[in-house]
Amino acid sequence: MSPRLPRSDYEQNSTALECLKIFYEKCLWTSNSLTQSDLLRLAASSSAGALTFPVCLAVIQGLFFAPLGLLSVVIYGNLLGACAVVVSGLSATQVTCIVWNTIVDGSDVLEEVRYRADHCTEEALIVSGLSLVVFIALGGRLRAVLPSNVLNPGVFGRESLPATENYASTSKRTLITTLGRRYGCHSCGAGLAVKDFIADHQPPLAIVRMQKSAKKTLLARILDFFRKKRRPRKSTSTPEQRFYPQCTSCSVRQLSYLSAASRGLKRPSPLVTHGSALRLRHLFLPIPLLVVSAYRFCAFGI
């Protein structure tokens, strides 16, 4: 690799906007001088980064969140999701640069957009922040990185329909199928592979009925006896139920859990992972890498 020439006096004394303009012009000049070998390296490194980001999210979900029982409904779900996105963004950026720099027979005309290991703290903060920004800008919800719980609305539950204790009517089942085709199963995200979607009650119908039929303790009955003479007791309101589209697999998992719970048996896990359900938010864009390159060029002239 040929040694890098120092910046000119004009570049060293430029303001931030002028420096960014110079960096932009150099990027344009570089793009016009790409060889076929450079294009192959660019395609290979970009593909590696694009593959690393969703794979890293799936690995974190399957090997960390799932074994620890960390679901999307936990209070700190957004914080955990942010950590997963940051780690995945840093990994994808690093893999992109490693692939770019290790492919043989390639020139160094894109040295400006190469991620550097030194000054790692500042660059890591830039990549972390922009990874979150890009993820959210593409429609991602941070807590949606965590597994779903079949006893709660899943991470893919974007829209729903009002529900009663009765099963869904024909018209509502048609609407549920439309929502399922658009957003996938609300628990696992499956869409194209699902033939028929089930109108899933949330909260589940069995849980609502158990809450209504729960027997009062002897102490609660005694307290009610003395309270009803002073003021009427407020009626216990039942939770509002909604219909969500659900695939057969997740519906069977929910039914198995509720059936085991009602009979006092060992309950299977209500957790559902969805690492293979890719959406637009899983697209890795090299924006953090370009911003890091601009930062290094303007701050250090490299």
Tab-separated table of C-alpha atoms in Angstrom:
chain	number	residue	atom	x	y	z
A	1	MET	CA	0.000	0.000	0.000
A	2	SER	CA	1.394	3.383	-0.974
A	3	PRO	CA	1.928	5.922	1.847
A	4	ARG	CA	-0.852	8.518	2.284
A	5	LEU	CA	0.035	12.097	1.410
A	6	PRO	CA	-0.618	14.761	4.061
A	7	ARG	CA	-3.451	17.229	3.503
A	8	SER	CA	-2.708	20.599	1.992
A	9	ASP	CA	-2.583	23.791	4.095
A	10	TYR	CA	-6.008	24.762	2.731
A	11	GLU	CA	-7.477	21.412	3.831
A	12	GLN	CA	-5.875	21.666	7.263
A	13	ASN	CA	-7.258	25.174	7.871
A	14	SER	CA	-10.720	24.511	6.441
A	15	THR	CA	-13.891	24.800	8.465
A	16	ALA	CA	-16.050	21.745	9.128
A	17	LEU	CA	-18.380	22.470	6.201
A	18	GLU	CA	-15.494	23.103	3.839
A	19	CYS	CA	-13.809	19.933	5.016
A	20	LEU	CA	-16.955	17.904	4.412
A	21	LYS	CA	-17.203	19.417	0.936
A	22	ILE	CA	-13.630	18.354	0.187
A	23	PHE	CA	-14.373	14.861	1.504
A	24	TYR	CA	-17.487	14.660	-0.682
A	25	GLU	CA	-15.538	15.747	-3.765
A	26	LYS	CA	-12.847	13.165	-3.074
A	27	CYS	CA	-15.494	10.468	-2.706
A	28	LEU	CA	-16.970	11.482	-6.079
A	29	TRP	CA	-13.542	11.374	-7.684
A	30	THR	CA	-12.895	7.978	-6.099
A	31	SER	CA	-16.197	6.562	-7.340
A	32	ASN	CA	-15.347	7.596	-10.898
A	33	SER	CA	-11.984	5.812	-10.749
A	34	LEU	CA	-13.200	2.461	-9.471
A	35	THR	CA	-11.861	-0.590	-11.238
A	36	GLN	CA	-13.640	-3.894	-11.673
A	37	SER	CA	-11.583	-5.296	-8.795
A	38	ASP	CA	-12.699	-2.405	-6.570
A	39	LEU	CA	-16.333	-3.007	-7.435
A	40	LEU	CA	-16.012	-6.682	-6.556
A	41	ARG	CA	-14.417	-5.801	-3.213
A	42	LEU	CA	-17.151	-3.250	-2.557
A	43	ALA	CA	-19.905	-5.750	-3.379
A	44	ALA	CA	-18.315	-8.469	-1.248
A	45	SER	CA	-17.710	-6.245	1.788
A	46	SER	CA	-21.176	-4.672	1.608
A	47	SER	CA	-22.808	-8.085	1.322
A	48	ALA	CA	-20.833	-9.342	4.308
A	49	GLY	CA	-21.968	-6.393	6.414
A	50	ALA	CA	-25.571	-6.751	5.254
A	51	LEU	CA	-25.522	-10.426	6.256
A	52	THR	CA	-23.773	-9.854	9.590
A	53	PHE	CA	-26.309	-7.372	10.993
A	54	PRO	CA	-29.449	-9.597	10.989
A	55	VAL	CA	-27.423	-12.707	11.870
A	56	CYS	CA	-25.933	-10.939	14.879
A	57	LEU	CA	-29.395	-9.822	16.028
A	58	ALA	CA	-30.683	-13.392	15.680
A	59	VAL	CA	-27.716	-14.813	17.614
A	60	ILE	CA	-28.189	-12.321	20.462
A	61	GLN	CA	-31.886	-13.134	20.587
A	62	GLY	CA	-31.407	-16.901	20.504
A	63	LEU	CA	-28.317	-17.285	22.717
A	64	PHE	CA	-28.818	-14.467	25.191
A	65	PHE	CA	-32.367	-13.128	25.415
A	66	ALA	CA	-34.192	-16.454	24.990
A	67	PRO	CA	-32.250	-18.529	27.581
A	68	LEU	CA	-32.576	-15.725	30.129
A	69	GLY	CA	-36.312	-15.361	29.468
A	70	LEU	CA	-35.967	-11.711	28.423
A	71	LEU	CA	-39.091	-10.910	26.401
A	72	SER	CA	-40.262	-7.868	24.500
A	73	VAL	CA	-42.828	-7.057	27.194
A	74	VAL	CA	-40.281	-6.382	29.946
A	75	ILE	CA	-39.989	-2.800	31.201
A	76	TYR	CA	-36.389	-2.433	30.065
A	77	GLY	CA	-37.046	-4.009	26.662
A	78	ASN	CA	-36.073	-0.862	24.756
A	79	LEU	CA	-32.732	-0.671	26.561
A	80	LEU	CA	-31.933	-4.310	25.820
A	81	GLY	CA	-32.984	-3.861	22.211
A	82	ALA	CA	-30.770	-0.789	21.866
A	83	CYS	CA	-27.790	-2.760	23.179
A	84	ALA	CA	-28.436	-5.532	20.646
A	85	VAL	CA	-28.684	-3.060	17.754
A	86	VAL	CA	-25.463	-1.313	18.824
A	87	VAL	CA	-23.526	-4.588	19.070
A	88	SER	CA	-24.889	-5.735	15.702
A	89	GLY	CA	-24.067	-2.397	14.060
A	90	LEU	CA	-20.492	-2.447	15.369
A	91	SER	CA	-20.056	-6.053	14.258
A	92	ALA	CA	-21.462	-5.414	10.775
A	93	THR	CA	-19.252	-2.343	10.330
A	94	GLN	CA	-16.142	-4.218	11.436
A	95	VAL	CA	-16.915	-7.217	9.206
A	96	THR	CA	-17.428	-4.875	6.236
A	97	CYS	CA	-13.976	-3.372	6.770
A	98	ILE	CA	-12.273	-6.698	7.398
A	99	VAL	CA	-13.635	-8.172	4.169
A	100	TRP	CA	-12.666	-5.030	2.240
A	101	ASN	CA	-9.110	-5.082	3.531
A	102	THR	CA	-8.473	-8.825	3.234
A	103	ILE	CA	-9.587	-9.457	-0.341
A	104	VAL	CA	-6.456	-9.895	-2.442
A	105	ASP	CA	-5.569	-8.083	-5.662
A	106	GLY	CA	-7.492	-4.952	-4.747
A	107	SER	CA	-6.295	-1.366	-4.995
A	108	ASP	CA	-6.585	1.208	-2.219
A	109	VAL	CA	-8.527	3.913	-4.029
A	110	LEU	CA	-11.263	3.767	-1.367
A	111	GLU	CA	-8.916	4.304	1.559
A	112	GLU	CA	-11.086	7.238	2.735
A	113	VAL	CA	-14.002	4.946	3.507
A	114	ARG	CA	-11.934	2.366	5.355
A	115	TYR	CA	-12.737	1.853	9.004
A	116	ARG	CA	-9.682	2.319	11.220
A	117	ALA	CA	-8.973	0.606	14.521
A	118	ASP	CA	-7.272	3.524	16.279
A	119	HIS	CA	-9.383	6.297	17.844
A	120	CYS	CA	-11.827	3.432	18.451
A	121	THR	CA	-13.752	5.115	21.286
A	122	GLU	CA	-14.927	8.089	19.226
A	123	GLU	CA	-15.616	5.946	16.179
A	124	ALA	CA	-17.484	3.338	18.202
A	125	LEU	CA	-19.762	6.044	19.603
A	126	ILE	CA	-20.449	7.345	16.084
A	127	VAL	CA	-21.214	3.870	14.724
A	128	SER	CA	-23.375	3.020	17.751
A	129	GLY	CA	-25.455	6.179	17.534
A	130	LEU	CA	-25.965	5.997	13.775
A	131	SER	CA	-26.824	2.284	13.925
A	132	LEU	CA	-29.688	3.151	16.266
A	133	VAL	CA	-30.785	6.076	14.097
A	134	VAL	CA	-30.826	4.003	10.902
A	135	PHE	CA	-32.610	1.092	12.609
A	136	ILE	CA	-35.383	3.364	13.929
A	137	ALA	CA	-35.589	5.326	10.652
A	138	LEU	CA	-36.284	2.062	8.804
A	139	GLY	CA	-39.279	1.421	11.062
A	140	GLY	CA	-37.593	-0.668	13.734
A	141	ARG	CA	-38.794	-0.774	17.329
A	142	LEU	CA	-36.052	-1.479	19.830
A	143	ARG	CA	-38.060	-3.859	22.012
A	144	ALA	CA	-38.995	-5.808	18.865
A	145	VAL	CA	-35.466	-7.245	18.873
A	146	LEU	CA	-36.430	-9.396	21.875
A	147	PRO	CA	-38.486	-12.626	21.672
A	148	SER	CA	-42.286	-12.537	21.745
A	149	ASN	CA	-44.600	-14.026	24.363
A	150	VAL	CA	-47.669	-15.867	23.056
A	151	LEU	CA	-49.610	-14.608	26.099
A	152	ASN	CA	-49.129	-10.979	25.018
A	153	PRO	CA	-49.309	-9.049	21.746
A	154	GLY	CA	-46.172	-9.969	19.784
A	155	VAL	CA	-43.497	-7.709	18.345
A	156	PHE	CA	-45.120	-7.861	14.893
A	157	GLY	CA	-48.550	-6.817	16.145
A	158	ARG	CA	-48.835	-3.509	14.339
A	159	GLU	CA	-52.622	-3.468	13.939
A	160	SER	CA	-55.510	-5.329	15.555
A	161	LEU	CA	-59.311	-5.518	15.650
A	162	PRO	CA	-61.755	-5.129	18.555
A	163	ALA	CA	-62.695	-8.470	20.072
A	164	THR	CA	-65.308	-9.937	22.393
A	165	GLU	CA	-65.353	-13.258	24.210
A	166	ASN	CA	-66.892	-14.808	21.110
A	167	TYR	CA	-64.779	-16.170	18.294
A	168	ALA	CA	-64.140	-13.949	15.297
A	169	SER	CA	-66.878	-13.592	12.712
A	170	THR	CA	-66.321	-14.334	9.037
A	171	SER	CA	-65.783	-10.673	8.191
A	172	LYS	CA	-63.259	-10.222	10.994
A	173	ARG	CA	-61.394	-13.367	9.966
A	174	THR	CA	-61.095	-11.897	6.492
A	175	LEU	CA	-59.675	-8.673	7.910
A	176	ILE	CA	-57.312	-10.657	10.141
A	177	THR	CA	-56.028	-12.508	7.089
A	178	THR	CA	-55.383	-9.178	5.401
A	179	LEU	CA	-53.426	-7.945	8.424
A	180	GLY	CA	-51.514	-11.211	8.522
A	181	ARG	CA	-50.519	-10.886	4.877
A	182	ARG	CA	-49.346	-7.345	5.558
A	183	TYR	CA	-47.502	-7.708	8.877
A	184	GLY	CA	-47.192	-11.465	9.437
A	185	CYS	CA	-47.998	-13.442	12.571
A	186	HIS	CA	-47.937	-11.040	15.516
A	187	SER	CA	-45.764	-13.458	17.511
A	188	CYS	CA	-43.180	-14.862	15.071
A	189	GLY	CA	-43.569	-12.689	11.963
A	190	ALA	CA	-44.340	-15.558	9.566
A	191	GLY	CA	-46.306	-14.282	6.590
A	192	LEU	CA	-45.919	-15.739	3.117
A	193	ALA	CA	-45.629	-19.326	4.344
A	194	VAL	CA	-48.881	-19.113	6.349
A	195	LYS	CA	-51.970	-20.279	4.505
A	196	ASP	CA	-54.626	-19.223	7.023
A	197	PHE	CA	-54.239	-16.840	9.944
A	198	ILE	CA	-56.064	-17.351	13.216
A	199	ALA	CA	-57.799	-14.470	14.999
A	200	ASP	CA	-55.920	-14.610	18.301
A	201	HIS	CA	-57.530	-13.118	21.411
A	202	GLN	CA	-55.187	-10.841	23.376
A	203	PRO	CA	-55.223	-11.248	26.294
A	204	PRO	CA	-56.002	-14.929	25.631
A	205	LEU	CA	-59.617	-15.890	26.172
A	206	ALA	CA	-58.729	-18.600	28.689
A	207	ILE	CA	-56.883	-16.114	30.908
A	208	VAL	CA	-59.783	-13.652	30.887
A	209	ARG	CA	-62.252	-16.387	31.782
A	210	MET	CA	-60.014	-17.635	34.593
A	211	GLN	CA	-59.795	-14.124	35.997
A	212	LYS	CA	-63.577	-13.807	35.983
A	213	SER	CA	-64.178	-17.175	37.632
A	214	ALA	CA	-61.427	-16.846	40.239
A	215	LYS	CA	-62.813	-17.612	43.696
A	216	LYS	CA	-62.439	-15.032	46.438
A	217	THR	CA	-60.579	-15.873	49.596
A	218	LEU	CA	-62.388	-16.020	52.941
A	219	LEU	CA	-60.761	-12.742	54.020
A	220	ALA	CA	-61.928	-10.972	50.834
A	221	ARG	CA	-65.503	-12.154	51.420
A	222	ILE	CA	-65.493	-10.872	55.030
A	223	LEU	CA	-64.171	-7.461	53.913
A	224	ASP	CA	-66.825	-7.256	51.190
A	225	PHE	CA	-69.536	-8.021	53.750
A	226	PHE	CA	-68.623	-4.973	55.855
A	227	ARG	CA	-67.828	-2.687	52.906
A	228	LYS	CA	-71.072	-3.139	51.005
A	229	LYS	CA	-73.037	-1.490	53.857
A	230	ARG	CA	-70.995	1.715	53.579
A	231	ARG	CA	-70.491	2.099	49.832
A	232	PRO	CA	-71.204	-0.045	46.809
A	233	ARG	CA	-68.231	-2.061	45.620
A	234	LYS	CA	-66.878	-1.094	42.215
A	235	SER	CA	-67.207	-3.786	39.656
A	236	THR	CA	-63.964	-5.374	38.540
A	237	SER	CA	-63.336	-4.353	34.943
A	238	THR	CA	-62.079	-7.005	32.544
A	239	PRO	CA	-59.191	-6.172	30.213
A	240	GLU	CA	-60.027	-5.021	26.714
A	241	GLN	CA	-59.454	-7.781	24.191
A	242	ARG	CA	-58.181	-7.429	20.640
A	243	PHE	CA	-57.843	-9.776	17.675
A	244	TYR	CA	-54.321	-10.236	16.254
A	245	PRO	CA	-53.280	-12.387	13.275
A	246	GLN	CA	-51.474	-15.532	14.410
A	247	CYS	CA	-50.029	-18.562	12.642
A	248	THR	CA	-50.984	-22.133	13.535
A	249	SER	CA	-47.618	-22.906	15.137
A	250	CYS	CA	-47.812	-20.024	17.612
A	251	SER	CA	-51.475	-20.755	18.288
A	252	VAL	CA	-50.627	-24.371	19.200
A	253	ARG	CA	-47.845	-23.152	21.486
A	254	GLN	CA	-50.274	-20.806	23.250
A	255	LEU	CA	-52.895	-23.538	23.577
A	256	SER	CA	-50.333	-25.997	24.982
A	257	TYR	CA	-49.191	-23.500	27.592
A	258	LEU	CA	-52.720	-22.612	28.723
A	259	SER	CA	-53.830	-26.254	28.757
A	260	ALA	CA	-50.876	-27.278	30.913
A	261	ALA	CA	-51.402	-24.316	33.247
A	262	SER	CA	-55.095	-25.132	33.748
A	263	ARG	CA	-54.283	-28.753	34.695
A	264	GLY	CA	-51.343	-27.909	36.925
A	265	LEU	CA	-48.820	-29.623	34.640
A	266	LYS	CA	-45.372	-28.477	33.606
A	267	ARG	CA	-45.873	-25.564	31.273
A	268	PRO	CA	-43.926	-25.248	28.008
A	269	SER	CA	-42.148	-22.001	27.279
A	270	PRO	CA	-44.434	-19.250	25.908
A	271	LEU	CA	-41.395	-17.663	24.273
A	272	VAL	CA	-41.178	-17.315	20.485
A	273	THR	CA	-37.976	-16.277	18.700
A	274	HIS	CA	-38.125	-14.621	15.295
A	275	GLY	CA	-34.549	-14.186	14.121
A	276	SER	CA	-35.356	-15.387	10.601
A	277	ALA	CA	-38.331	-13.039	10.115
A	278	LEU	CA	-36.498	-10.301	8.217
A	279	ARG	CA	-37.957	-6.834	7.730
A	280	LEU	CA	-36.728	-3.555	6.275
A	281	ARG	CA	-35.248	-2.618	9.654
A	282	HIS	CA	-32.756	-5.478	9.305
A	283	LEU	CA	-31.151	-3.795	6.292
A	284	PHE	CA	-27.611	-2.682	7.106
A	285	LEU	CA	-26.666	0.603	5.431
A	286	PRO	CA	-22.979	1.702	5.502
A	287	ILE	CA	-23.912	5.187	6.695
A	288	PRO	CA	-21.990	4.827	9.999
A	289	LEU	CA	-18.890	3.808	8.066
A	290	LEU	CA	-19.063	6.823	5.781
A	291	VAL	CA	-19.590	9.201	8.706
A	292	VAL	CA	-16.606	7.684	10.543
A	293	SER	CA	-14.496	8.161	7.426
A	294	ALA	CA	-15.563	11.807	7.177
A	295	TYR	CA	-14.810	12.283	10.873
A	296	ARG	CA	-11.309	10.878	10.501
A	297	PHE	CA	-10.652	12.937	7.389
A	298	CYS	CA	-11.751	16.225	8.973
A	299	ALA	CA	-10.298	15.578	12.431
A	300	PHE	CA	-7.036	13.835	11.631
A	301	GLY	CA	-6.505	14.226	7.885
A	302	ILE	CA	-6.449	10.474	7.233
